[in-house]
Short mmCIF file of C-alpha atoms in Angstrom, two decimals:
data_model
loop_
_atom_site.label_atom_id
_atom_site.label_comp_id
_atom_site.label_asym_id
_atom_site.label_seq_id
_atom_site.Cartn_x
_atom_site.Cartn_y
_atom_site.Cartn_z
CA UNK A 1080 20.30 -43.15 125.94
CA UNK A 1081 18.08 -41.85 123.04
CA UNK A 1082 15.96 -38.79 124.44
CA UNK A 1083 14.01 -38.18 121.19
CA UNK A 1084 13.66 -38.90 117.04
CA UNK A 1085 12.38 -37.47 114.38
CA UNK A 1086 12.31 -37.81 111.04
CA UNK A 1087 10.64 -35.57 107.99
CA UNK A 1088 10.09 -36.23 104.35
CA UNK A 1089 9.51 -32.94 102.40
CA UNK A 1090 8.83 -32.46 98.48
CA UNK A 1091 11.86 -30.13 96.54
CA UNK A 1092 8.82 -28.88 93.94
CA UNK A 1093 6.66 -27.82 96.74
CA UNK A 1094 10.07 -25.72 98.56
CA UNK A 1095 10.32 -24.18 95.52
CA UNK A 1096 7.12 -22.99 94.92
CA UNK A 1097 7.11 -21.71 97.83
CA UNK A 1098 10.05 -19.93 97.36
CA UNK A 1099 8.88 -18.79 94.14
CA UNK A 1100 5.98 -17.60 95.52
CA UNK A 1101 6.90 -15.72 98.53
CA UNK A 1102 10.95 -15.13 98.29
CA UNK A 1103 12.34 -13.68 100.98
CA UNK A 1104 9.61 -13.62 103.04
CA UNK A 1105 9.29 -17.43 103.30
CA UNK A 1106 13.19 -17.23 103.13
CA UNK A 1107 13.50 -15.22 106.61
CA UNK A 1108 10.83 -16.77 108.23
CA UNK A 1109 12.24 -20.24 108.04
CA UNK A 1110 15.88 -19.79 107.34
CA UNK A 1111 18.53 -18.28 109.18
CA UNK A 1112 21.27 -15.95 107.47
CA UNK A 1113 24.34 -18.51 107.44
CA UNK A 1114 21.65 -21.66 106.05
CA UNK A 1115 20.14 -19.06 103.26
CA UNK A 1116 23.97 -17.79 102.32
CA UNK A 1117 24.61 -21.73 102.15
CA UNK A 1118 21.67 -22.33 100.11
CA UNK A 1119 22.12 -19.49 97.57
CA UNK A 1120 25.44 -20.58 96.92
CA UNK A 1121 24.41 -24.10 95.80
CA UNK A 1122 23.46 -25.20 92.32
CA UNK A 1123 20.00 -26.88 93.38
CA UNK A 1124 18.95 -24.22 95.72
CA UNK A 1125 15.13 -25.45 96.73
CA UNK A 1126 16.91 -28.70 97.93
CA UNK A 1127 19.25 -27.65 100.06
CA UNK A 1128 16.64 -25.36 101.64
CA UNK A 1129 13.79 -28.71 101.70
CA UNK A 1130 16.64 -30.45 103.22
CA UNK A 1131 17.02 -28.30 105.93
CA UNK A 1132 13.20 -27.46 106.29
CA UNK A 1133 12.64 -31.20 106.84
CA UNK A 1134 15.54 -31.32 109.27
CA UNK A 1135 14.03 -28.53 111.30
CA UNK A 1136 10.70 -30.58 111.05
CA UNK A 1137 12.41 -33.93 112.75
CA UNK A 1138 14.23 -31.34 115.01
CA UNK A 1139 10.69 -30.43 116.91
CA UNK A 1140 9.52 -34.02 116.66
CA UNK A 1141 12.77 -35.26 117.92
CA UNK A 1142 12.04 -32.76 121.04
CA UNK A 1143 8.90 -34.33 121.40
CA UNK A 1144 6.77 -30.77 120.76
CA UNK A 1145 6.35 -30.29 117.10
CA UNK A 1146 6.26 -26.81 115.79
CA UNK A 1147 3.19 -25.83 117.22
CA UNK A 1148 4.46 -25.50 120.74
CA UNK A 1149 6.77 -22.71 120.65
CA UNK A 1150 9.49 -23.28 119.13
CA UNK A 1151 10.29 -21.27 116.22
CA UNK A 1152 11.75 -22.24 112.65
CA UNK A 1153 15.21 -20.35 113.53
CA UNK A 1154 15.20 -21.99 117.13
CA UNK A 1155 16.79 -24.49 114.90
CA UNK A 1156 19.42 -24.94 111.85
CA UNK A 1157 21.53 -26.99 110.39
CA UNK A 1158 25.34 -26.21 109.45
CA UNK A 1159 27.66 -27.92 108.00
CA UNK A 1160 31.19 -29.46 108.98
CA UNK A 1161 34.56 -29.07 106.42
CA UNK A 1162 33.34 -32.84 105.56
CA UNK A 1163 30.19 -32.19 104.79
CA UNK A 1164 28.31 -33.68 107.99
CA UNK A 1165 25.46 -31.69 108.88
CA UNK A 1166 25.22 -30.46 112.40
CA UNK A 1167 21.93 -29.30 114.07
CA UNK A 1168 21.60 -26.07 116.40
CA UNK A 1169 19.42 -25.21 118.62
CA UNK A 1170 18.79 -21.82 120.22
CA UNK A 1171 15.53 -20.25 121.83
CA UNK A 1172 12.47 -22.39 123.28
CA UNK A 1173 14.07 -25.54 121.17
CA UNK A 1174 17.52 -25.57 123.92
CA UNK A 1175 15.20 -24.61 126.74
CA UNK A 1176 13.18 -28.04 125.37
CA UNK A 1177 16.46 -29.90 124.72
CA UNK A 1178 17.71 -28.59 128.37
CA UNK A 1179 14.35 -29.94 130.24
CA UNK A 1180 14.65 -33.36 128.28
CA UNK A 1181 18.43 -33.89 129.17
CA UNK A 1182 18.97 -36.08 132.34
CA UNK A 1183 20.60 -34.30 135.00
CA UNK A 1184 24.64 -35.79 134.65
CA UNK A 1185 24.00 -35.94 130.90
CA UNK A 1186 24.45 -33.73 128.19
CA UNK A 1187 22.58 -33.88 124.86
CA UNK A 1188 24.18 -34.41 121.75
CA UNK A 1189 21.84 -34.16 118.16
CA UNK A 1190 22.63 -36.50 115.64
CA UNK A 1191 21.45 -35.19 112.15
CA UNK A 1192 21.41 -37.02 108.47
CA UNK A 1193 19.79 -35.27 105.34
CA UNK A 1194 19.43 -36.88 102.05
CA UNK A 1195 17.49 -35.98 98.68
CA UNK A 1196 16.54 -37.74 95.83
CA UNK A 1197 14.61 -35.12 93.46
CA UNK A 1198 11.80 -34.56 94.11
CA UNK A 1199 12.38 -35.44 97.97
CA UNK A 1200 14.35 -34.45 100.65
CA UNK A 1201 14.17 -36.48 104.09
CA UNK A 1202 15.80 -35.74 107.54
CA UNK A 1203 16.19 -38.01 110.77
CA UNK A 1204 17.19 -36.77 114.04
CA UNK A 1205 18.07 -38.35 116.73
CA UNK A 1206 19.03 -36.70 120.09
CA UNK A 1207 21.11 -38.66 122.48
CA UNK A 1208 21.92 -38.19 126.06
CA UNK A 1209 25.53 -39.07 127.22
CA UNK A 1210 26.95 -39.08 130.97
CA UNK A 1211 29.72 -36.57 131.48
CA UNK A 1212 32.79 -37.41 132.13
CA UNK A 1213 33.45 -36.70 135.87
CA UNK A 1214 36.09 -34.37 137.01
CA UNK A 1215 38.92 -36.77 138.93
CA UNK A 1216 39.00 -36.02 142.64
CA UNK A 1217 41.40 -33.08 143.85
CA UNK A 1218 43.53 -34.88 146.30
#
């Protein structure tokens, strides 16, 4: 069953003003250490951080609160698998949120997708409840 979704569109130029404008300030803030090592690394740098800004945007509307009920910018981040799949985290108010959402039986699973086409970068997240597989009896 889908519990939430959330999708964000943010613009590349704006990320990097902003990043021009107020470093590592705006960097720390918003980014944890392992997405701004990621970022750093990569040749278009402001995307890969709008990317992720928009995903933590569609993160908070996904749980249904936004960002202006608590939950902070590094209650959520995005990593990546060995393919390349992004994978969303949540720590902080944003699993207390995702816990409260999640069914009792069921256990949340966030479905991520990020995508940029300069000067855009858009997000959607879904979060999906799934039953858990029961235990088989003990005879």
């Amino acid at each position: 069953m889908i519990l939430g979704i959330g999708t964000d569109l943010a613009n590349i130029d704006r990320i990097q003003g902003t990043l021009d404008r107020f470093g590592d300030r705006f960097r720390n803030r918003v980014f944890t250490e392992t997405e701004q090592r990621k970022a750093e690394r990569r040749h278009d740098t402001a995307g890969t951080y709008a990317k992720r800004w928009a995903a933590k945007e569609a993160c908070s509307k996904a749980l249904g609160t936004g960002l202006a009920m608590g939950i902070a910018w590094k209650d959520m981040s995005v990593t990546n698998l060995r393919t390349g799949q992004p994978v969303m985290h949540v720590t902080g108010w944003a699993a207390d949120r995702l816990k409260e959402m999640t069914p009792e039986g069921h256990e949340a699973i966030i479905h991520v997708t990020l995508t940029d086409d300069h000067p855009w970068a858009q997000a959607f997240v879904v979060i999906e409840a799934r039953p858990m597989e029961e235990a088989p009896a003990q005879p």
